Amino acid sequence: MRAKIIGTGSFLPKKIATNNDLSALMDTSDEWIKSRTGICERHLVSSQSENTLSMAVNAGKSALENAGLLPEEIDLILVATVSSDYITPSTACMVQKELHAVHAAAFDINAACSGFLFALNTADAYFQAGIYRTALIIGVETLSKLVDWNDRSTCVLFGDGAGAAVLKASQDGMIASLQGSNGAKGDALVCKSRTNNNPYISTDASPSYLYMDGKEIFKFAVKKEPECIQELLAQTGLAPSDITWYLLHQANQRIIASIAKKLKLPLDKFPSNVHHCGNTSAASIPILLDEVHRAGKLKEGDLLLLSGFGAGLTWGAALLKW
Ligand code: UT7
């Protein structure tokens, strides 16, 4: 049995920060951000009660309603995030508690922007092994608390949000997937943990924020993501044009356009929401999936190719039938 997506959901905080709002806070401009990334605005948490858990719960509830499943019917909860509110318990266990999904096993996956794909592939592997039959997978990030708001080259890129999918074991659904990592290149995108309370170690008390070598990540993305997509297509014998929709990680419209060009496909096969969400890391693919689903664009039998890349470095792709 394979994983079939039977419901989607998402949540974006109400507060919207436009590029012009950010240019009032730092030396940047709408023109710089839009021309280099396609981003016009992003949603950001703006109160203590809005956090990684609350966004994950909202997206998860919405996906369950959409799927018509009760929380008690879920066997597995996977939350992909690098911005948990707590180190322990995991966000997945906290979501389980909030939703009363009392029969689920729950854990988090840390694969940055590829995290939702790693969660999808993990759930699919459990289904293929016959261990579980239903899963709620969530990608959620509050990167606004990790970025350095004095580093204009990164803070303008990211947004907060959550996206979720409910999976059910089925004869169809997932067709093929792949994922990979290159830890040797991990220095290009890092965020160190913040404190060491060990009395035998002198601690650097300075806060550690997210650091990104944007150019390195850009080069990695425009090379690795199309390679990954082509490898997946080769596994299945499908041509790029056979895919109905490409739902890619939403980091930068120029990266999406470059991938479309490499695959010799029109850009209208690549729905995008980076203009209003910014880069929401692990949440970006499921938020986009939910938007496309709720807009009525997905028809039974459509072939969807989901793909992304991120810190680690990590990358992944999944091909599935809707
Ligand atoms: O999901 C995680 C993956 N992350 C990504 O996908 C990010 C991938 N990288 C990128 O998208 C691009 O590299 C960026 C959008 C981050 C940067 O675009 P770029 O065309 O590579 O710009 P750049 O780094 O070459 O910066 C050009 C100039 C620099 O000024 P000088 O040194 O040429 O005078 C920067 O200081 O732009 C300056 N700059 C800014 N100016 C206005 C950097 N950030 C800003 C800013 N506003 N926010």
Short mmCIF file of C-alpha atoms and ligand atoms in Angstrom, two decimals:
data_model
loop_
_atom_site.label_atom_id
_atom_site.label_comp_id
_atom_site.label_asym_id
_atom_site.label_seq_id
_atom_site.Cartn_x
_atom_site.Cartn_y
_atom_site.Cartn_z
CA MET A 1 0.00 0.00 0.00
CA ARG A 2 1.16 3.54 -0.75
CA ALA A 3 0.39 6.97 0.76
CA LYS A 4 -2.48 8.84 -0.86
CA ILE A 5 -3.22 12.46 0.05
CA ILE A 6 -6.90 12.65 1.04
CA GLY A 7 -6.99 16.13 2.61
CA THR A 8 -4.95 19.31 2.89
CA GLY A 9 -4.90 22.35 5.17
CA SER A 10 -2.81 25.40 5.89
CA PHE A 11 -2.51 28.37 8.20
CA LEU A 12 -0.90 31.78 7.69
CA PRO A 13 -0.67 34.40 10.45
CA LYS A 14 -2.90 37.46 9.88
CA LYS A 15 -0.04 39.98 10.08
CA ILE A 16 1.33 40.78 6.63
CA ALA A 17 4.64 42.61 6.24
CA THR A 18 5.07 44.06 2.75
CA ASN A 19 8.46 44.83 1.23
CA ASN A 20 7.72 48.52 1.84
CA ASP A 21 6.99 47.76 5.53
CA LEU A 22 10.46 46.16 5.78
CA SER A 23 12.13 49.06 4.00
CA ALA A 24 10.88 51.25 6.87
CA LEU A 25 12.86 48.97 9.27
CA MET A 26 16.10 48.48 7.30
CA ASP A 27 18.06 49.54 4.25
CA THR A 28 16.19 47.59 1.58
CA SER A 29 13.60 48.24 -1.09
CA ASP A 30 10.57 46.67 -2.73
CA GLU A 31 12.47 46.83 -6.03
CA TRP A 32 15.51 44.87 -4.67
CA ILE A 33 13.46 42.15 -3.01
CA LYS A 34 10.93 41.72 -5.82
CA SER A 35 13.46 41.70 -8.66
CA ARG A 36 15.77 39.15 -6.98
CA THR A 37 13.16 36.85 -5.45
CA GLY A 38 9.60 37.60 -6.63
CA ILE A 39 8.58 38.15 -2.98
CA CYS A 40 6.16 41.06 -2.38
CA GLU A 41 5.00 40.28 1.17
CA ARG A 42 5.14 37.60 3.87
CA HIS A 43 2.98 36.59 6.86
CA LEU A 44 4.65 36.89 10.27
CA VAL A 45 3.52 35.87 13.75
CA SER A 46 2.74 38.98 15.79
CA SER A 47 1.68 37.78 19.26
CA GLN A 48 2.91 35.29 21.89
CA SER A 49 -0.12 33.09 21.26
CA GLU A 50 0.84 32.62 17.61
CA ASN A 51 3.69 30.15 17.45
CA THR A 52 4.91 26.99 15.77
CA LEU A 53 2.48 24.79 17.73
CA SER A 54 -0.60 26.95 17.19
CA MET A 55 0.04 27.20 13.43
CA ALA A 56 0.67 23.44 13.17
CA VAL A 57 -2.55 22.67 15.07
CA ASN A 58 -4.61 25.01 12.86
CA ALA A 59 -3.20 23.54 9.65
CA GLY A 60 -3.61 19.98 10.98
CA LYS A 61 -7.24 20.55 12.02
CA SER A 62 -8.06 22.03 8.65
CA ALA A 63 -6.47 19.05 6.81
CA LEU A 64 -8.39 16.54 8.98
CA GLU A 65 -11.69 18.35 8.30
CA ASN A 66 -10.88 18.40 4.61
CA ALA A 67 -10.12 14.66 4.68
CA GLY A 68 -13.21 13.82 6.74
CA LEU A 69 -11.14 11.89 9.30
CA LEU A 70 -11.31 12.17 13.08
CA PRO A 71 -8.09 12.78 15.04
CA GLU A 72 -8.53 9.38 16.77
CA GLU A 73 -8.31 7.70 13.36
CA ILE A 74 -4.73 8.93 12.80
CA ASP A 75 -1.91 6.37 13.31
CA LEU A 76 1.09 8.66 12.78
CA ILE A 77 1.82 12.38 13.16
CA LEU A 78 5.00 13.74 11.58
CA VAL A 79 5.91 17.41 11.94
CA ALA A 80 8.67 18.81 9.73
CA THR A 81 10.20 21.90 11.33
CA VAL A 82 13.46 23.57 12.36
CA SER A 83 11.70 26.14 14.54
CA SER A 84 9.94 24.19 17.30
CA ASP A 85 8.78 26.12 20.35
CA TYR A 86 10.28 23.42 22.58
CA ILE A 87 13.31 21.15 22.24
CA THR A 88 11.23 18.50 23.94
CA PRO A 89 8.44 17.43 23.74
CA SER A 90 8.44 17.39 19.96
CA THR A 91 5.97 19.63 18.15
CA ALA A 92 4.37 16.43 16.79
CA CYS A 93 3.63 15.18 20.35
CA MET A 94 2.22 18.59 21.29
CA VAL A 95 0.01 18.56 18.17
CA GLN A 96 -1.15 15.08 19.16
CA LYS A 97 -2.17 16.39 22.58
CA GLU A 98 -4.01 19.43 21.18
CA LEU A 99 -5.90 17.38 18.58
CA HIS A 100 -6.58 14.42 20.93
CA ALA A 101 -5.12 12.09 18.31
CA VAL A 102 -4.73 9.52 21.06
CA HIS A 103 -3.79 6.53 18.88
CA ALA A 104 -0.97 8.22 16.95
CA ALA A 105 2.79 7.80 17.27
CA ALA A 106 4.33 11.25 16.85
CA PHE A 107 7.77 12.68 16.13
CA ASP A 108 9.47 15.62 14.39
CA ILE A 109 11.65 15.63 11.31
CA ASN A 110 14.45 18.16 10.88
CA ALA A 111 15.30 18.45 7.19
CA ALA A 112 14.69 22.20 6.81
CA CYS A 113 12.97 23.19 3.55
CA SER A 114 12.97 19.54 2.36
CA GLY A 115 11.25 18.49 5.60
CA PHE A 116 7.72 18.04 4.27
CA LEU A 117 9.03 15.74 1.52
CA PHE A 118 11.04 13.75 4.05
CA ALA A 119 7.86 13.42 6.15
CA LEU A 120 5.82 12.30 3.13
CA ASN A 121 8.48 9.75 2.15
CA THR A 122 8.74 8.47 5.74
CA ALA A 123 4.98 8.01 6.08
CA ASP A 124 4.87 6.29 2.68
CA ALA A 125 7.62 3.88 3.80
CA TYR A 126 5.61 3.02 6.96
CA PHE A 127 2.55 2.38 4.76
CA GLN A 128 4.56 0.18 2.37
CA ALA A 129 5.83 -1.80 5.36
CA GLY A 130 2.24 -2.27 6.53
CA ILE A 131 2.92 -0.59 9.90
CA TYR A 132 0.48 2.34 9.67
CA ARG A 133 -2.56 3.13 7.50
CA THR A 134 -3.23 6.83 8.22
CA ALA A 135 -0.97 9.81 8.87
CA LEU A 136 -1.13 13.54 9.45
CA ILE A 137 2.00 15.26 8.14
CA ILE A 138 2.66 18.93 8.82
CA GLY A 139 5.33 21.39 7.66
CA VAL A 140 5.53 24.41 9.95
CA GLU A 141 8.03 27.21 10.56
CA THR A 142 8.34 30.37 12.61
CA LEU A 143 11.57 31.49 10.98
CA SER A 144 10.89 35.09 12.02
CA LYS A 145 12.27 34.14 15.46
CA LEU A 146 15.49 32.66 14.00
CA VAL A 147 16.53 35.19 11.37
CA ASP A 148 18.83 38.09 12.20
CA TRP A 149 16.67 41.18 11.68
CA ASN A 150 19.91 43.16 11.19
CA ASP A 151 20.92 40.96 8.24
CA ARG A 152 18.92 42.33 5.32
CA SER A 153 20.28 39.68 2.94
CA THR A 154 18.32 36.90 4.73
CA CYS A 155 15.55 38.35 6.91
CA VAL A 156 13.58 39.74 3.97
CA LEU A 157 13.31 36.29 2.39
CA PHE A 158 11.42 34.31 5.02
CA GLY A 159 7.82 34.09 6.24
CA ASP A 160 5.91 32.11 8.88
CA GLY A 161 3.17 29.54 8.30
CA ALA A 162 2.07 25.91 8.29
CA GLY A 163 0.72 23.41 5.79
CA ALA A 164 -0.59 19.89 6.33
CA ALA A 165 -1.77 16.78 4.52
CA VAL A 166 -3.71 13.72 5.65
CA LEU A 167 -2.48 10.47 4.13
CA LYS A 168 -4.28 7.16 3.82
CA ALA A 169 -2.90 3.78 2.73
CA SER A 170 -4.19 3.11 -0.77
CA GLN A 171 -3.55 1.08 -3.93
CA ASP A 172 -2.60 4.31 -5.69
CA GLY A 173 -1.22 7.70 -4.59
CA MET A 174 2.57 7.82 -4.23
CA ILE A 175 4.33 6.48 -7.31
CA ALA A 176 8.00 7.19 -6.57
CA SER A 177 10.17 9.32 -4.33
CA LEU A 178 13.76 10.13 -3.61
CA GLN A 179 15.65 12.14 -1.03
CA GLY A 180 19.28 12.99 -0.37
CA SER A 181 21.65 14.90 1.87
CA ASN A 182 25.13 16.39 1.68
CA GLY A 183 26.20 17.27 5.22
CA ALA A 184 29.65 18.30 3.95
CA LYS A 185 28.06 21.45 2.49
CA GLY A 186 25.96 22.21 5.59
CA ASP A 187 27.86 25.41 6.45
CA ALA A 188 26.01 27.29 3.69
CA LEU A 189 22.86 27.54 5.82
CA VAL A 190 23.13 27.21 9.59
CA CYS A 191 21.46 28.18 12.84
CA LYS A 192 23.32 27.05 15.98
CA SER A 193 21.44 26.07 19.12
CA ARG A 194 21.48 28.92 21.56
CA THR A 195 22.80 28.00 24.98
CA ASN A 196 25.02 25.54 26.79
CA ASN A 197 24.23 25.36 30.46
CA ASN A 198 27.01 22.88 31.28
CA PRO A 199 29.03 24.38 34.21
CA TYR A 200 32.28 22.90 32.82
CA ILE A 201 32.01 24.73 29.50
CA SER A 202 32.42 28.47 29.09
CA THR A 203 29.53 29.65 26.98
CA ASP A 204 29.44 32.18 24.22
CA ALA A 205 26.35 34.04 25.37
CA SER A 206 25.77 35.85 22.09
CA PRO A 207 22.52 34.82 20.40
CA SER A 208 22.87 32.69 17.32
CA TYR A 209 20.73 33.54 14.33
CA LEU A 210 20.18 31.92 11.00
CA TYR A 211 23.11 32.46 8.62
CA MET A 212 22.84 31.79 4.89
CA ASP A 213 25.32 32.04 2.03
CA GLY A 214 22.59 33.00 -0.45
CA LYS A 215 24.71 32.63 -3.57
CA GLU A 216 25.88 29.11 -2.60
CA ILE A 217 22.32 27.99 -1.88
CA PHE A 218 21.12 29.53 -5.13
CA LYS A 219 23.78 27.60 -7.13
CA PHE A 220 22.97 24.38 -5.24
CA ALA A 221 19.23 24.79 -5.86
CA VAL A 222 19.36 25.47 -9.59
CA LYS A 223 21.69 22.46 -10.13
CA LYS A 224 20.42 19.88 -7.65
CA GLU A 225 16.64 20.33 -7.87
CA PRO A 226 16.33 19.76 -11.64
CA GLU A 227 18.77 16.81 -11.37
CA CYS A 228 16.61 15.33 -8.61
CA ILE A 229 13.42 15.81 -10.66
CA GLN A 230 15.01 14.26 -13.75
CA GLU A 231 16.27 11.28 -11.73
CA LEU A 232 12.77 10.70 -10.34
CA LEU A 233 11.19 10.96 -13.80
CA ALA A 234 13.80 8.54 -15.19
CA GLN A 235 12.85 6.00 -12.48
CA THR A 236 9.24 6.07 -13.68
CA GLY A 237 9.78 6.40 -17.44
CA LEU A 238 7.69 9.59 -17.51
CA ALA A 239 8.57 12.69 -19.54
CA PRO A 240 8.61 16.14 -17.85
CA SER A 241 5.52 17.12 -19.87
CA ASP A 242 3.53 14.13 -18.47
CA ILE A 243 3.37 15.84 -15.05
CA THR A 244 0.21 17.92 -14.48
CA TRP A 245 1.63 20.19 -11.77
CA TYR A 246 5.10 20.81 -10.31
CA LEU A 247 4.77 21.96 -6.70
CA LEU A 248 8.25 23.17 -5.79
CA HIS A 249 9.72 24.61 -2.61
CA GLN A 250 8.93 28.33 -2.68
CA ALA A 251 12.27 30.02 -2.02
CA ASN A 252 12.73 32.28 -4.99
CA GLN A 253 10.74 32.77 -8.22
CA ARG A 254 14.04 32.92 -10.16
CA ILE A 255 14.91 29.40 -8.94
CA ILE A 256 11.47 28.11 -9.98
CA ALA A 257 11.81 29.78 -13.42
CA SER A 258 15.30 28.31 -13.89
CA ILE A 259 14.01 24.79 -13.13
CA ALA A 260 11.08 25.22 -15.57
CA LYS A 261 13.58 26.31 -18.22
CA LYS A 262 15.90 23.36 -17.59
CA LEU A 263 12.95 20.97 -17.93
CA LYS A 264 11.86 22.86 -21.10
CA LEU A 265 8.38 23.41 -19.63
CA PRO A 266 6.08 26.45 -19.52
CA LEU A 267 6.05 28.28 -16.20
CA ASP A 268 2.28 27.78 -15.88
CA LYS A 269 2.92 24.15 -14.84
CA PHE A 270 4.65 25.59 -11.73
CA PRO A 271 2.08 27.21 -9.41
CA SER A 272 3.73 29.66 -7.06
CA ASN A 273 2.86 31.62 -3.93
CA VAL A 274 6.29 32.99 -3.07
CA HIS A 275 5.03 36.51 -3.89
CA HIS A 276 2.66 36.52 -0.89
CA CYS A 277 4.24 33.96 1.49
CA GLY A 278 7.99 34.44 1.06
CA ASN A 279 10.06 31.37 1.91
CA THR A 280 8.26 29.41 4.65
CA SER A 281 10.83 26.55 4.59
CA ALA A 282 9.23 23.18 5.53
CA ALA A 283 5.76 24.77 5.26
CA SER A 284 6.11 26.06 1.71
CA ILE A 285 5.18 22.93 -0.29
CA PRO A 286 2.12 21.96 1.82
CA ILE A 287 0.84 25.57 1.90
CA LEU A 288 1.10 25.67 -1.90
CA LEU A 289 -0.53 22.23 -2.20
CA ASP A 290 -3.45 23.40 -0.05
CA GLU A 291 -3.86 26.60 -2.08
CA VAL A 292 -3.89 24.72 -5.38
CA HIS A 293 -6.27 22.08 -3.97
CA ARG A 294 -8.74 24.62 -2.54
CA ALA A 295 -8.64 26.61 -5.79
CA GLY A 296 -10.11 23.48 -7.45
CA LYS A 297 -7.11 22.98 -9.72
CA LEU A 298 -6.47 19.31 -8.83
CA LYS A 299 -8.43 16.66 -10.74
CA GLU A 300 -8.53 12.96 -9.99
CA GLY A 301 -5.66 11.22 -11.81
CA ASP A 302 -3.49 14.37 -12.08
CA LEU A 303 0.22 13.67 -11.65
CA LEU A 304 1.89 15.92 -9.08
CA LEU A 305 5.63 16.27 -8.67
CA LEU A 306 6.68 17.81 -5.35
CA SER A 307 10.32 18.80 -4.95
CA GLY A 308 12.48 20.92 -2.69
CA PHE A 309 15.93 21.65 -1.28
CA GLY A 310 17.27 23.20 1.88
CA ALA A 311 19.63 23.33 4.83
CA GLY A 312 21.58 20.22 5.69
CA LEU A 313 22.06 20.33 2.78
CA THR A 314 19.03 18.25 1.84
CA TRP A 315 16.84 17.67 -1.19
CA GLY A 316 13.91 15.49 -2.11
CA ALA A 317 11.13 14.81 -4.57
CA ALA A 318 7.93 12.82 -4.68
CA LEU A 319 5.70 11.84 -7.58
CA LEU A 320 2.10 11.02 -6.83
CA LYS A 321 -1.27 10.54 -8.42
CA TRP A 322 -4.06 12.79 -7.09
O1 UT7 B 1 15.02 27.68 1.45
C1 UT7 B 1 16.33 28.07 1.72
C2 UT7 B 1 16.97 28.36 0.53
N1 UT7 B 1 17.44 29.71 0.37
C3 UT7 B 1 17.41 30.22 -0.84
O2 UT7 B 1 16.84 29.67 -1.74
C4 UT7 B 1 18.15 31.49 -1.11
C5 UT7 B 1 18.92 31.36 -2.40
N2 UT7 B 1 19.60 32.60 -2.76
C6 UT7 B 1 18.95 33.64 -3.28
O3 UT7 B 1 17.75 33.60 -3.47
C7 UT7 B 1 19.76 34.85 -3.66
O4 UT7 B 1 21.13 34.57 -3.59
C8 UT7 B 1 19.45 36.09 -2.78
C9 UT7 B 1 18.05 36.57 -3.04
C10 UT7 B 1 19.61 35.72 -1.31
C11 UT7 B 1 20.42 37.21 -3.10
O5 UT7 B 1 20.35 37.55 -4.48
P1 UT7 B 1 21.68 37.89 -5.29
O6 UT7 B 1 21.30 38.28 -6.65
O7 UT7 B 1 22.60 36.69 -5.14
O8 UT7 B 1 22.20 39.16 -4.54
P2 UT7 B 1 23.62 39.40 -3.90
O9 UT7 B 1 23.84 38.53 -2.72
O10 UT7 B 1 24.62 39.35 -5.00
O11 UT7 B 1 23.55 40.88 -3.37
C12 UT7 B 1 23.75 41.93 -4.25
C13 UT7 B 1 23.81 43.23 -3.49
C14 UT7 B 1 24.88 43.30 -2.41
O12 UT7 B 1 25.43 44.61 -2.47
P3 UT7 B 1 26.90 44.84 -3.11
O13 UT7 B 1 27.83 44.06 -2.25
O14 UT7 B 1 26.79 44.32 -4.52
O15 UT7 B 1 27.04 46.33 -3.03
C15 UT7 B 1 24.12 43.17 -1.11
O16 UT7 B 1 24.74 43.85 -0.05
O17 UT7 B 1 22.58 43.48 -2.82
C16 UT7 B 1 22.84 43.86 -1.46
N3 UT7 B 1 21.71 43.37 -0.65
C17 UT7 B 1 20.57 44.07 -0.49
N4 UT7 B 1 20.20 45.28 -0.95
C18 UT7 B 1 18.95 45.69 -0.62
C19 UT7 B 1 21.62 42.20 0.03
N5 UT7 B 1 20.40 42.12 0.62
C20 UT7 B 1 19.75 43.28 0.31
C21 UT7 B 1 18.47 43.76 0.61
N6 UT7 B 1 18.12 44.97 0.12
N7 UT7 B 1 17.57 43.07 1.35
#
